[in-house]
mmCIF file of C-alpha atoms in Angstrom:
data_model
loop_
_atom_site.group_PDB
_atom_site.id
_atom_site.type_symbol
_atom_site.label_atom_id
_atom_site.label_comp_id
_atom_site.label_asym_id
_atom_site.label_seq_id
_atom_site.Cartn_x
_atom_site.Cartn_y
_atom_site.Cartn_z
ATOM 1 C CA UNK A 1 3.803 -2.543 15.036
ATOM 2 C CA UNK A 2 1.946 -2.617 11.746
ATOM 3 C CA UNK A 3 -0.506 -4.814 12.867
ATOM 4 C CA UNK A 4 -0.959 -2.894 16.140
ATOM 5 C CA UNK A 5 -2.304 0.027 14.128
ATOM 6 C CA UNK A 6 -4.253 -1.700 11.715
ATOM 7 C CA UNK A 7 -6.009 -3.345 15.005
ATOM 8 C CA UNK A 8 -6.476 -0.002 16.918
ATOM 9 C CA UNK A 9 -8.155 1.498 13.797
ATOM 10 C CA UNK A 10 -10.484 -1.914 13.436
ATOM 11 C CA UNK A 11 -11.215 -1.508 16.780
ATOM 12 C CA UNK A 12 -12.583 2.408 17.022
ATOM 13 C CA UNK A 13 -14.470 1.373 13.479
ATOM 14 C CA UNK A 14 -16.335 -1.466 15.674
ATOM 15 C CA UNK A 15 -16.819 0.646 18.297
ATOM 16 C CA UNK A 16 -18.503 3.000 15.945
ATOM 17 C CA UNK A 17 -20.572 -0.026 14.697
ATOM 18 C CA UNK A 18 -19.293 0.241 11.163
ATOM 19 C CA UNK A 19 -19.785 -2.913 9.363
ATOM 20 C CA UNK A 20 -16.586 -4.595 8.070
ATOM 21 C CA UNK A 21 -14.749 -7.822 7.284
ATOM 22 C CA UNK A 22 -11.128 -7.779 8.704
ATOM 23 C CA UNK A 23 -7.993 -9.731 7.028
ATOM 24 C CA UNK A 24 -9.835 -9.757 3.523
ATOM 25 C CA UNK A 25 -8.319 -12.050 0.816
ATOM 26 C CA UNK A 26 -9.374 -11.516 -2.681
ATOM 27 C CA UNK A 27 -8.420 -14.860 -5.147
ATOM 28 C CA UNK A 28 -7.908 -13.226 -8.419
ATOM 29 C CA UNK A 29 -9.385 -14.462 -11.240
ATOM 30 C CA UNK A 30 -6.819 -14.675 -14.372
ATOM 31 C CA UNK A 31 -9.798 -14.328 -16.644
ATOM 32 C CA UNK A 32 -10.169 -10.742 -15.798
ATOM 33 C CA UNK A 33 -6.381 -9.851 -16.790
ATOM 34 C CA UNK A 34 -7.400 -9.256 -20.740
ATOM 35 C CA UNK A 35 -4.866 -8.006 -23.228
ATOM 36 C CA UNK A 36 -5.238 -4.286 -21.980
ATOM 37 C CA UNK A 37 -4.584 -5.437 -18.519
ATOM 38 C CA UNK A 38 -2.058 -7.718 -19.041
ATOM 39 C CA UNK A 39 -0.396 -4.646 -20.623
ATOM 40 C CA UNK A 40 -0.794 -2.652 -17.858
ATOM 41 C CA UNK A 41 0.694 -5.450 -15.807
ATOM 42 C CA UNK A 42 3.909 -5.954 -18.269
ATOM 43 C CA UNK A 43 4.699 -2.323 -18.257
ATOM 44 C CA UNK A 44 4.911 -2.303 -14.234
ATOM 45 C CA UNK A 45 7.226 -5.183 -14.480
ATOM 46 C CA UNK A 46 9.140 -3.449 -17.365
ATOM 47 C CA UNK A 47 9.665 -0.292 -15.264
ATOM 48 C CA UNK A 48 10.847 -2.121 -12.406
ATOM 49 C CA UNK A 49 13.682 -3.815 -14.456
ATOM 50 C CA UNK A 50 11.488 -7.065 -14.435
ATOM 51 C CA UNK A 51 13.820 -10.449 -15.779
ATOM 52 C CA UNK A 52 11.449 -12.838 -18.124
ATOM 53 C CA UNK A 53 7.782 -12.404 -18.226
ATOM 54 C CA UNK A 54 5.827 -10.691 -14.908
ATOM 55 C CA UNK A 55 4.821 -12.545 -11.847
ATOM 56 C CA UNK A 56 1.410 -12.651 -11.239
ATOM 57 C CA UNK A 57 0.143 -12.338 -7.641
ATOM 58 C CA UNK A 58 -2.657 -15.385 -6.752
ATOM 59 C CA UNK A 59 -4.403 -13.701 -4.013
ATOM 60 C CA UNK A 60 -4.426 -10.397 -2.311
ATOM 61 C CA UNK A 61 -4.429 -9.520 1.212
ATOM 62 C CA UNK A 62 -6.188 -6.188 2.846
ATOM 63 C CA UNK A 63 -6.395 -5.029 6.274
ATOM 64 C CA UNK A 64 -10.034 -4.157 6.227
ATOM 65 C CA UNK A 65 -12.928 -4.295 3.821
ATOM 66 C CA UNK A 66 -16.043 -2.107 3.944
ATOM 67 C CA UNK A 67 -18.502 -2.862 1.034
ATOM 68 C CA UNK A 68 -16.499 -2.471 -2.169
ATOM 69 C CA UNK A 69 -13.309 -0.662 -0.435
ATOM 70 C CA UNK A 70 -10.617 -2.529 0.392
ATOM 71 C CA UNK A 71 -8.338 -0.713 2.791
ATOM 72 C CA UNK A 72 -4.445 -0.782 3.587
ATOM 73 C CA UNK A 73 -1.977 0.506 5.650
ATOM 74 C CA UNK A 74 1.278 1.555 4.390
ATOM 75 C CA UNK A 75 4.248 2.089 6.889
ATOM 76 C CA UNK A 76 7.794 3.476 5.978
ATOM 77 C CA UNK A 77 8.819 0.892 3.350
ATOM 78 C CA UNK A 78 6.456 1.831 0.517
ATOM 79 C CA UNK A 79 7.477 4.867 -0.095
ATOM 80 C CA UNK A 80 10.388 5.069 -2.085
ATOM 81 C CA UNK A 81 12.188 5.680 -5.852
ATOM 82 C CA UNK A 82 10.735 2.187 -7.102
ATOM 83 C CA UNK A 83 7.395 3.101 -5.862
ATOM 84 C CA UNK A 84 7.233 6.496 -7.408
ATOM 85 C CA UNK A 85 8.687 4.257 -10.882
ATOM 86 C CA UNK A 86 5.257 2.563 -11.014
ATOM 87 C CA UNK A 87 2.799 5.364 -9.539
ATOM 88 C CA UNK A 88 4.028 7.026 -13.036
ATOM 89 C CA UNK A 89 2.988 4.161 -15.267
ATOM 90 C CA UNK A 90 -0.023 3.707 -17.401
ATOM 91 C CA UNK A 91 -2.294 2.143 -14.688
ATOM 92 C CA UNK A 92 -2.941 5.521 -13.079
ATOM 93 C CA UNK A 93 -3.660 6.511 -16.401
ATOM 94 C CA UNK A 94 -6.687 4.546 -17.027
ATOM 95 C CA UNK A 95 -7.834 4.177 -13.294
ATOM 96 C CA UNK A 96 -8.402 6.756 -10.705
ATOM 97 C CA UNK A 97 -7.001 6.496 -7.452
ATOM 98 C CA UNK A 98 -7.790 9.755 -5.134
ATOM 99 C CA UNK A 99 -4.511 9.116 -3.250
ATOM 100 C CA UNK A 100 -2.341 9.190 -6.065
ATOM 101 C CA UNK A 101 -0.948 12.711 -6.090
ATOM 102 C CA UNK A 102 0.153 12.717 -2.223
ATOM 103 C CA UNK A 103 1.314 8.981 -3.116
ATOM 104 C CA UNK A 104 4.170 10.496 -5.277
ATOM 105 C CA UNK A 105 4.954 13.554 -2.948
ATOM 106 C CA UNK A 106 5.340 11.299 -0.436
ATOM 107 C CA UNK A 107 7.439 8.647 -2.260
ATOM 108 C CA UNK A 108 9.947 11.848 -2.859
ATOM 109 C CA UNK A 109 9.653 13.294 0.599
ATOM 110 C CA UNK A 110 9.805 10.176 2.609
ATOM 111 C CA UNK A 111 12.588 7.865 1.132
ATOM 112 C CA UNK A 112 14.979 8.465 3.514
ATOM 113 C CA UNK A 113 12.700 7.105 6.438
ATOM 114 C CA UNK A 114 12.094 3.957 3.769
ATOM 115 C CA UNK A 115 16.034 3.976 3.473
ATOM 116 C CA UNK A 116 16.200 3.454 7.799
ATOM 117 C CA UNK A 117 13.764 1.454 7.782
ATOM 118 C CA UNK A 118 14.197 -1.296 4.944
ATOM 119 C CA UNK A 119 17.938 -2.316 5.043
ATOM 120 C CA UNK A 120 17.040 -5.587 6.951
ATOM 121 C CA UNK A 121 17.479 -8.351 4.703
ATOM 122 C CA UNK A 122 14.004 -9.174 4.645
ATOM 123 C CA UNK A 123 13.295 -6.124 2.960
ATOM 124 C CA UNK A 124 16.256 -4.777 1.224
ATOM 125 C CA UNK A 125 16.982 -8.837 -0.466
ATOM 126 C CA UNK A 126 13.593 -9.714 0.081
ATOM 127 C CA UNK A 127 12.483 -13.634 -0.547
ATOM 128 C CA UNK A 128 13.979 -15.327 -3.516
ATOM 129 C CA UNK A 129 11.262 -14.327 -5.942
ATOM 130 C CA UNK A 130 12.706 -10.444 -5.534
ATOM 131 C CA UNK A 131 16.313 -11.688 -6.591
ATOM 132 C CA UNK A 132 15.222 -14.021 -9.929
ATOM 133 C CA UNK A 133 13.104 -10.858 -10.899
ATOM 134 C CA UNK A 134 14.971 -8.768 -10.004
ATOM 135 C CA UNK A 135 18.273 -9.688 -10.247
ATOM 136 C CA UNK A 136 21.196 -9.127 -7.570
ATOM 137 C CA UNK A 137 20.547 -6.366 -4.942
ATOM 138 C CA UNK A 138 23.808 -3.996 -4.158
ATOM 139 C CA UNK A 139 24.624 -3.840 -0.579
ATOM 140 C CA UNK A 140 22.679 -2.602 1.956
ATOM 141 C CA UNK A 141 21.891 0.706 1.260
ATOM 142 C CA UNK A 142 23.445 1.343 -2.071
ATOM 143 C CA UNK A 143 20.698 2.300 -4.130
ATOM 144 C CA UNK A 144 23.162 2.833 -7.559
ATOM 145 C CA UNK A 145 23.229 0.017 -9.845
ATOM 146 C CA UNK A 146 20.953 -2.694 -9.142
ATOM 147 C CA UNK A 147 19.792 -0.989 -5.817
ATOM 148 C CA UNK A 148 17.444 -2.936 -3.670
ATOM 149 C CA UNK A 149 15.572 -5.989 -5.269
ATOM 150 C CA UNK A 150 13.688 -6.643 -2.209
ATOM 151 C CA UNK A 151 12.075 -2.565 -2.835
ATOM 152 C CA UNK A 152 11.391 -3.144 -6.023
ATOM 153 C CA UNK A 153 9.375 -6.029 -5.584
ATOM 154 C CA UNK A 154 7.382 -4.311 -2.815
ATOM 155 C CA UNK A 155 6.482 -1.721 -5.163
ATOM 156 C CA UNK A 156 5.793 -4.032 -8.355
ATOM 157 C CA UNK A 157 3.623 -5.878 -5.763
ATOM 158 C CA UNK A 158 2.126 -2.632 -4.800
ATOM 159 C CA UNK A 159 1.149 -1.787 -8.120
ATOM 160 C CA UNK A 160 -0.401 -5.069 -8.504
ATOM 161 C CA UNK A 161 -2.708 -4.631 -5.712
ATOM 162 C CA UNK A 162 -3.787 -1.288 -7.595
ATOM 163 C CA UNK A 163 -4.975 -3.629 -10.757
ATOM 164 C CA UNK A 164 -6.194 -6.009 -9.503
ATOM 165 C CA UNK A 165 -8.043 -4.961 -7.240
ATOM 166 C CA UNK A 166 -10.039 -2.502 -9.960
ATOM 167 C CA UNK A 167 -10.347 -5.354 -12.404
ATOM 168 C CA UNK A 168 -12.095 -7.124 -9.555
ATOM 169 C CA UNK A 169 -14.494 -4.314 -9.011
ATOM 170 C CA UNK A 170 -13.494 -3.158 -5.779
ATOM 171 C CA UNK A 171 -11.409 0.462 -4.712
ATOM 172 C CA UNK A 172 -8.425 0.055 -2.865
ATOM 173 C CA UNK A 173 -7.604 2.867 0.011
ATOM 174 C CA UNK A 174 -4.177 3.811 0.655
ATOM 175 C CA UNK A 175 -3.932 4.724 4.371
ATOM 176 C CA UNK A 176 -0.102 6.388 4.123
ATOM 177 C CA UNK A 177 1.296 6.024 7.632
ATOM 178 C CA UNK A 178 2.489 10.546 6.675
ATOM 179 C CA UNK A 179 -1.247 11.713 6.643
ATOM 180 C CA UNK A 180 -2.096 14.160 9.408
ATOM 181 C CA UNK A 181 -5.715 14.592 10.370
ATOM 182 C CA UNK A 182 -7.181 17.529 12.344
ATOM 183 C CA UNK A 183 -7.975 16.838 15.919
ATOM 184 C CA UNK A 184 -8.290 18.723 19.003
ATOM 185 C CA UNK A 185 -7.244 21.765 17.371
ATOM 186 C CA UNK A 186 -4.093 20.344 15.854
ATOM 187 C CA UNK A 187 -2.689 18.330 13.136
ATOM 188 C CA UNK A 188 -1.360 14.825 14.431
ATOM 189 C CA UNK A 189 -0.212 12.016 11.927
ATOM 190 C CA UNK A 190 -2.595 9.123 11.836
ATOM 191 C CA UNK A 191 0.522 6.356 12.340
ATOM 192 C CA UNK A 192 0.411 8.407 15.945
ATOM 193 C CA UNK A 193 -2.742 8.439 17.271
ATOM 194 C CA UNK A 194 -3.039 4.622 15.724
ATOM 195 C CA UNK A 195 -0.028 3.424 18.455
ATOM 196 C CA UNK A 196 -2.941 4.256 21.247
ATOM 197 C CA UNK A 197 -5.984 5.778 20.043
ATOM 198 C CA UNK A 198 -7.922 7.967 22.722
ATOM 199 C CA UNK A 199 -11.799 8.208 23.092
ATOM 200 C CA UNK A 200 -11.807 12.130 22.039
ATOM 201 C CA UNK A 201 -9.807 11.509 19.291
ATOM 202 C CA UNK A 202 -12.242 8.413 17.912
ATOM 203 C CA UNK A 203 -14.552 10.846 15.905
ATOM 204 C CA UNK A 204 -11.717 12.378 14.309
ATOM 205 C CA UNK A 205 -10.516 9.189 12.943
ATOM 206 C CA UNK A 206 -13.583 7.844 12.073
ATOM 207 C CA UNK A 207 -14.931 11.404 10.083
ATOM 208 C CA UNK A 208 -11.234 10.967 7.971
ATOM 209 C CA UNK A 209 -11.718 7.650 7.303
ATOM 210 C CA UNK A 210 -15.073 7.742 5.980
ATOM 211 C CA UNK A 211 -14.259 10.875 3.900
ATOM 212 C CA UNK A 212 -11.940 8.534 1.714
ATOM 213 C CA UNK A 213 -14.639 5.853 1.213
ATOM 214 C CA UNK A 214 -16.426 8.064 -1.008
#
């Protein structure tokens, strides 16, 4: 379903001849992760309860790319307690990031969705890696204790994707699956129109999406 949105979008972008590279994958370069952001990186790690020294992603992977954006799409899962942990930490101290505020008001509003949604193992344990950083998730949907392991290292990972991708020199857009955008009179959330986009509604989408590319 994810990817059936992400595709819909691509597609009124190239039908609106914008100029972009889809599935981009950014190799990080460990020579830009100085002291400062190495600190940065520790403190996420801290704040998610992190066991021995932080995990380092090797490469990134974005839905879009136009010029020095990087765009993603963030369904049900990423919006949660863990993620709110992290959208507190330093990072958003010393970079900007124009979604931030509605990041956290939807992290509180929205958990309960993320809470339906990510009690499949995949998710809630999530690959080894979660569990020996982690530790031992509770069960399913027991978010005392230990809570999920899987969740919280979605929204390390998250995080990551927030550094790294400013050391690199790019600006990473948040596409929150919650936004509305005005169209045909009304407000109608974007993870809507995205399941099958209609002609009248393509300008609307495009005008919102280049607003946040600014």
């Amino acid at each position: 379903m994810h990817q059936l949105k992400v595709q819909n979008l691509i597609k009124v972008l190239l039908e609106n001849n914008v100029d972009l590279e889809e599935d981009f994958r950014l190799e990080i370069n460990k020579k830009l992760l100085d002291d400062k952001a190495a600190g940065l990186q520790a403190e996420l790690y801290e704040c998610m309860g992190g066991i021995g020294e932080p995990v380092l992603l090797e490469r990134l992977r974005f839905d879009f790319r136009i010029d020095r954006f990087l765009f993603i799409y963030d369904d049900a899962v990423h919006f949660n307690r863990y993620r709110l942990a992290t959208l507190k930490a330093s990072l958003y101290e010393v970079f900007t990031f124009s979604w931030l505020d509605s990041y956290k008001r939807l992290c509180r509003t929205f958990e309960r969705e993320c809470h339906k949604a990510g009690q499949h193992d995949r998710i809630w344990n999530g690959p080894p890696i979660a569990t020996k950083c982690f530790g031992e998730s509770m069960e399913p949907g027991d978010l005392t204790g230990n809570g999920a392991a899987g969740w919280k290292l979605n929204a390390y990972n998250d995080a990551q994707y927030d550094l790294l991708s400013r050391l690199h020199g790019y600006k990473i857009i948040r596409i929150p699956m919650y936004e509305n955008i005005m169209t045909g009179g009304s407000l109608k959330k974007i993870d809507q129109l995205l399941m099958n986009p209609k002609e009248e509604n393509y300008n609307a989408i495009l005008n919102w999406l280049q607003r946040k590319a600014v």
